[in-house]
Each structure stands twice: as C-alpha cells, then as structure tokens.
C-alpha cells in the first residue's frame, strides 16, 4: 500500500497501520458496519489531500474519505481494503471576519467548536447537524457569512435570558483535490 510514500506526505504518526489503531476507522460509531482497511491517513492540509489522491489515482488505489464517521448508513466505512482518508486533523478555524460576518474553517472542524467560537462573538452558525461535524468527503472548507437581515434575533440554545445574536448565512467554498495534485476552488452562497 505504499505506506512509506504516504508517511512521507502526512508524517509517520499520521499513516496508521496498527490493527488496534485502525479499529475506529474500520467501524462506524454504532458498530453496525465493519471494514478491513489496512491503512488510514490523516492529512493536515488540502495540499496533502491532493498529493495522497494523486498517488492513489496513479496506482488505482481505492479511497474512502472519512469525516466524523458519524453517519447512519455506513458511507464512510471502507467496504474492502480502501485507503481511509480521515479529515480529523484538518480542524483549524482559519478566520472570522466579524465585520463581514464571515467564518472560514477547514473540512474537519467539529460544528460544536464552531458554534462556541462564533457564539462568543455574538454570532450563531446556520447549520446544526446531529453529529456536530462539518466535514465533506473531498476536503471542503466551510464558510459562513453574515445574514443580510441584521435585525433577526436568534438564540443557539434556550437560555434563561436569551441573548440576541446575528445569524450567519451558509456559503460553501469547495477546495477540491484533483488527480494531478492540483486544487480547484469554487464558492457558492446558500
């Protein structure tokens, strides 16, 4: 599986081959689905994702991307011996422009962390998933921008004294990793 090559991309500690350490990558959170992958990679950047996918494409190695592995249908669990591409290290909040109300983060950010970060600054995330994870299968950066209606009052959770917050409107900015180790970026407001 070219473990040494992958380790040169992500670092030896992020190319996982131990059966014990692979267990959470090969099993969904409910224990309903099981895979047999012998390798999980934890890239730390979109560039590393691009290099991994270019190598897998050139050698025709199957890949299963994995965010929080919290889905209900087993879509992120390898069905065979695919290379697991875990986005868990890509969890940085890159910027929050409070004037524009624009948040940019990496694909592996946990939604609860984002909610706490923006709530401390008077904003609320426009997205609420039961899994509390904002991740996409190809290394997507999630971007949220300010609601055009600043008079709208929302509270993220019921509190004894509701605090007015500015709602954010969701915009997805995709950073796709293409087979030739190039990145393609597109943005679209929702």
GROMACS .gro file of N, CA, C and O in nm, residues 132-183:
model
  208
  132UNK      N    1  -2.270   1.700   1.488
  132UNK     CA    2  -2.188   1.814   1.529
  132UNK      C    3  -2.056   1.820   1.453
  132UNK      O    4  -1.955   1.863   1.506
  133UNK      N    5  -2.054   1.776   1.329
  133UNK     CA    6  -1.931   1.777   1.250
  133UNK      C    7  -1.960   1.842   1.116
  133UNK      O    8  -2.057   1.808   1.051
  134UNK      N    9  -1.875   1.935   1.075
  134UNK     CA   10  -1.884   1.996   0.943
  134UNK      C   11  -1.768   1.938   0.863
  134UNK      O   12  -1.655   1.979   0.879
  135UNK      N   13  -1.798   1.840   0.782
  135UNK     CA   14  -1.693   1.777   0.703
  135UNK      C   15  -1.749   1.735   0.570
  135UNK      O   16  -1.866   1.702   0.558
  136UNK      N   17  -1.667   1.731   0.472
  136UNK     CA   18  -1.708   1.685   0.341
  136UNK      C   19  -1.610   1.580   0.296
  136UNK      O   20  -1.498   1.574   0.343
  137UNK      N   21  -1.649   1.501   0.202
  137UNK     CA   22  -1.570   1.387   0.160
  137UNK      C   23  -1.452   1.421   0.070
  137UNK      O   24  -1.376   1.334   0.036
  138UNK      N   25  -1.436   1.546   0.028
  138UNK     CA   26  -1.325   1.580  -0.060
  138UNK      C   27  -1.240   1.695  -0.007
  138UNK      O   28  -1.164   1.754  -0.080
  139UNK      N   29  -1.248   1.727   0.118
  139UNK     CA   30  -1.167   1.835   0.174
  139UNK      C   31  -1.228   1.970   0.152
  139UNK      O   32  -1.166   2.060   0.098
  140UNK      N   33  -1.350   1.987   0.193
  140UNK     CA   34  -1.423   2.112   0.172
  140UNK      C   35  -1.395   2.207   0.287
  140UNK      O   36  -1.393   2.168   0.403
  141UNK      N   37  -1.375   2.332   0.255
  141UNK     CA   38  -1.371   2.436   0.358
  141UNK      C   39  -1.512   2.489   0.370
  141UNK      O   40  -1.577   2.518   0.270
  142UNK      N   41  -1.561   2.504   0.490
  142UNK     CA   42  -1.695   2.557   0.511
  142UNK      C   43  -1.681   2.705   0.544
  142UNK      O   44  -1.599   2.744   0.625
  143UNK      N   45  -1.763   2.786   0.481
  143UNK     CA   46  -1.757   2.930   0.502
  143UNK      C   47  -1.897   2.980   0.533
  143UNK      O   48  -1.991   2.947   0.462
  144UNK      N   49  -1.911   3.058   0.635
  144UNK     CA   50  -2.040   3.116   0.670
  144UNK      C   51  -2.028   3.267   0.665
  144UNK      O   52  -1.929   3.323   0.708
  145UNK      N   53  -2.130   3.333   0.612
  145UNK     CA   54  -2.128   3.479   0.602
  145UNK      C   55  -2.250   3.537   0.671
  145UNK      O   56  -2.350   3.471   0.689
  146UNK      N   57  -2.243   3.665   0.705
  146UNK     CA   58  -2.347   3.730   0.785
  146UNK      C   59  -2.481   3.732   0.714
  146UNK      O   60  -2.489   3.749   0.594
  147UNK      N   61  -2.586   3.716   0.791
  147UNK     CA   62  -2.722   3.723   0.741
  147UNK      C   63  -2.749   3.866   0.695
  147UNK      O   64  -2.718   3.962   0.766
  148UNK      N   65  -2.810   3.882   0.576
  148UNK     CA   66  -2.838   4.017   0.530
  148UNK      C   67  -2.943   4.089   0.615
  148UNK      O   68  -2.961   4.208   0.603
  149UNK      N   69  -3.011   4.018   0.703
  149UNK     CA   70  -3.111   4.079   0.791
  149UNK      C   71  -3.053   4.090   0.932
  149UNK      O   72  -3.072   4.002   1.015
  150UNK      N   73  -2.980   4.197   0.963
  150UNK     CA   74  -2.916   4.208   1.094
  150UNK      C   75  -3.014   4.225   1.209
  150UNK      O   76  -2.978   4.212   1.324
  151UNK      N   77  -3.142   4.253   1.180
  151UNK     CA   78  -3.242   4.270   1.286
  151UNK      C   79  -3.299   4.137   1.334
  151UNK      O   80  -3.371   4.132   1.431
  152UNK      N   81  -3.268   4.030   1.262
  152UNK     CA   82  -3.319   3.898   1.300
  152UNK      C   83  -3.248   3.853   1.428
  152UNK      O   84  -3.127   3.862   1.440
  153UNK      N   85  -3.325   3.808   1.526
  153UNK     CA   86  -3.269   3.764   1.654
  153UNK      C   87  -3.286   3.614   1.666
  153UNK      O   88  -3.395   3.560   1.654
  154UNK      N   89  -3.176   3.546   1.687
  154UNK     CA   90  -3.177   3.401   1.706
  154UNK      C   91  -3.097   3.366   1.830
  154UNK      O   92  -3.004   3.436   1.866
  155UNK      N   93  -3.131   3.257   1.895
  155UNK     CA   94  -3.050   3.207   2.006
  155UNK      C   95  -3.012   3.065   1.972
  155UNK      O   96  -3.096   2.985   1.929
  156UNK      N   97  -2.885   3.027   1.988
  156UNK     CA   98  -2.842   2.893   1.952
  156UNK      C   99  -2.901   2.785   2.041
  156UNK      O  100  -2.928   2.676   1.996
  157UNK      N  101  -2.923   2.814   2.168
  157UNK     CA  102  -2.983   2.717   2.260
  157UNK      C  103  -3.070   2.795   2.357
  157UNK      O  104  -3.045   2.912   2.385
  158UNK      N  105  -3.175   2.731   2.413
  158UNK     CA  106  -3.256   2.802   2.511
  158UNK      C  107  -3.173   2.837   2.634
  158UNK      O  108  -3.099   2.754   2.685
  159UNK      N  109  -3.182   2.961   2.676
  159UNK     CA  110  -3.110   3.007   2.795
  159UNK      C  111  -3.209   3.083   2.883
  159UNK      O  112  -3.312   3.131   2.835
  160UNK      N  113  -3.181   3.097   3.012
  160UNK     CA  114  -3.272   3.171   3.099
  160UNK      C  115  -3.296   3.313   3.048
  160UNK      O  116  -3.406   3.363   3.053
  161UNK      N  117  -3.192   3.379   2.997
  161UNK     CA  118  -3.206   3.512   2.940
  161UNK      C  119  -3.154   3.506   2.797
  161UNK      O  120  -3.033   3.507   2.776
  162UNK      N  121  -3.244   3.497   2.697
  162UNK     CA  122  -3.196   3.487   2.560
  162UNK      C  123  -3.109   3.606   2.520
  162UNK      O  124  -3.140   3.720   2.553
  163UNK      N  125  -2.999   3.577   2.453
  163UNK     CA  126  -2.906   3.679   2.409
  163UNK      C  127  -2.922   3.697   2.259
  163UNK      O  128  -2.914   3.600   2.185
  164UNK      N  129  -2.946   3.819   2.211
  164UNK     CA  130  -2.957   3.839   2.066
  164UNK      C  131  -2.825   3.805   1.997
  164UNK      O  132  -2.718   3.837   2.047
  165UNK      N  133  -2.835   3.734   1.886
  165UNK     CA  134  -2.716   3.701   1.807
  165UNK      C  135  -2.743   3.732   1.662
  165UNK      O  136  -2.858   3.739   1.619
  166UNK      N  137  -2.638   3.753   1.587
  166UNK     CA  138  -2.651   3.775   1.445
  166UNK      C  139  -2.641   3.641   1.375
  166UNK      O  140  -2.547   3.566   1.395
  167UNK      N  141  -2.742   3.609   1.295
  167UNK     CA  142  -2.744   3.481   1.224
  167UNK      C  143  -2.647   3.486   1.107
  167UNK      O  144  -2.623   3.590   1.049
  168UNK      N  145  -2.589   3.374   1.075
  168UNK     CA  146  -2.499   3.362   0.961
  168UNK      C  147  -2.571   3.290   0.848
  168UNK      O  148  -2.657   3.206   0.871
  169UNK      N  149  -2.537   3.323   0.726
  169UNK     CA  150  -2.588   3.254   0.608
  169UNK      C  151  -2.477   3.163   0.557
  169UNK      O  152  -2.362   3.205   0.547
  170UNK      N  153  -2.509   3.041   0.526
  170UNK     CA  154  -2.409   2.942   0.488
  170UNK      C  155  -2.364   2.958   0.344
  170UNK      O  156  -2.445   2.969   0.253
  171UNK      N  157  -2.233   2.959   0.324
  171UNK     CA  158  -2.172   2.957   0.192
  171UNK      C  159  -2.069   2.847   0.193
  171UNK      O  160  -1.986   2.840   0.283
  172UNK      N  161  -2.075   2.757   0.097
  172UNK     CA  162  -1.974   2.652   0.088
  172UNK      C  163  -1.867   2.694  -0.010
  172UNK      O  164  -1.897   2.735  -0.122
  173UNK      N  165  -1.743   2.685   0.031
  173UNK     CA  166  -1.630   2.713  -0.055
  173UNK      C  167  -1.555   2.582  -0.071
  173UNK      O  168  -1.495   2.533   0.024
  174UNK      N  169  -1.561   2.524  -0.189
  174UNK     CA  170  -1.502   2.393  -0.211
  174UNK      C  171  -1.357   2.406  -0.256
  174UNK      O  172  -1.325   2.483  -0.344
  175UNK      N  173  -1.272   2.328  -0.193
  175UNK     CA  174  -1.135   2.314  -0.236
  175UNK      C  175  -1.121   2.168  -0.274
  175UNK      O  176  -1.106   2.083  -0.188
  176UNK      N  177  -1.132   2.138  -0.402
  176UNK     CA  178  -1.129   2.000  -0.448
  176UNK      C  179  -0.988   1.958  -0.481
  176UNK      O  180  -0.912   2.033  -0.541
  177UNK      N  181  -0.954   1.835  -0.447
  177UNK     CA  182  -0.824   1.780  -0.480
  177UNK      C  183  -0.840   1.699  -0.608
  177UNK      O  184  -0.911   1.600  -0.611
  178UNK      N  185  -0.774   1.743  -0.713
  178UNK     CA  186  -0.784   1.679  -0.842
  178UNK      C  187  -0.673   1.576  -0.860
  178UNK      O  188  -0.569   1.583  -0.794
  179UNK      N  189  -0.692   1.479  -0.950
  179UNK     CA  190  -0.596   1.369  -0.965
  179UNK      C  191  -0.452   1.410  -0.992
  179UNK      O  192  -0.361   1.341  -0.956
  180UNK      N  193  -0.428   1.522  -1.054
  180UNK     CA  194  -0.291   1.563  -1.085
  180UNK      C  195  -0.233   1.654  -0.977
  180UNK      O  196  -0.150   1.739  -1.005
  181UNK      N  197  -0.279   1.637  -0.854
  181UNK     CA  198  -0.229   1.712  -0.738
  181UNK      C  199  -0.250   1.862  -0.752
  181UNK      O  200  -0.170   1.942  -0.709
  182UNK      N  201  -0.360   1.900  -0.817
  182UNK     CA  202  -0.397   2.040  -0.827
  182UNK      C  203  -0.519   2.061  -0.741
  182UNK      O  204  -0.597   1.971  -0.719
  183UNK      N  205  -0.537   2.182  -0.696
  183UNK     CA  206  -0.657   2.215  -0.618
  183UNK      C  207  -0.745   2.310  -0.699
  183UNK      O  208  -0.696   2.400  -0.765
   0.00000   0.00000   0.00000
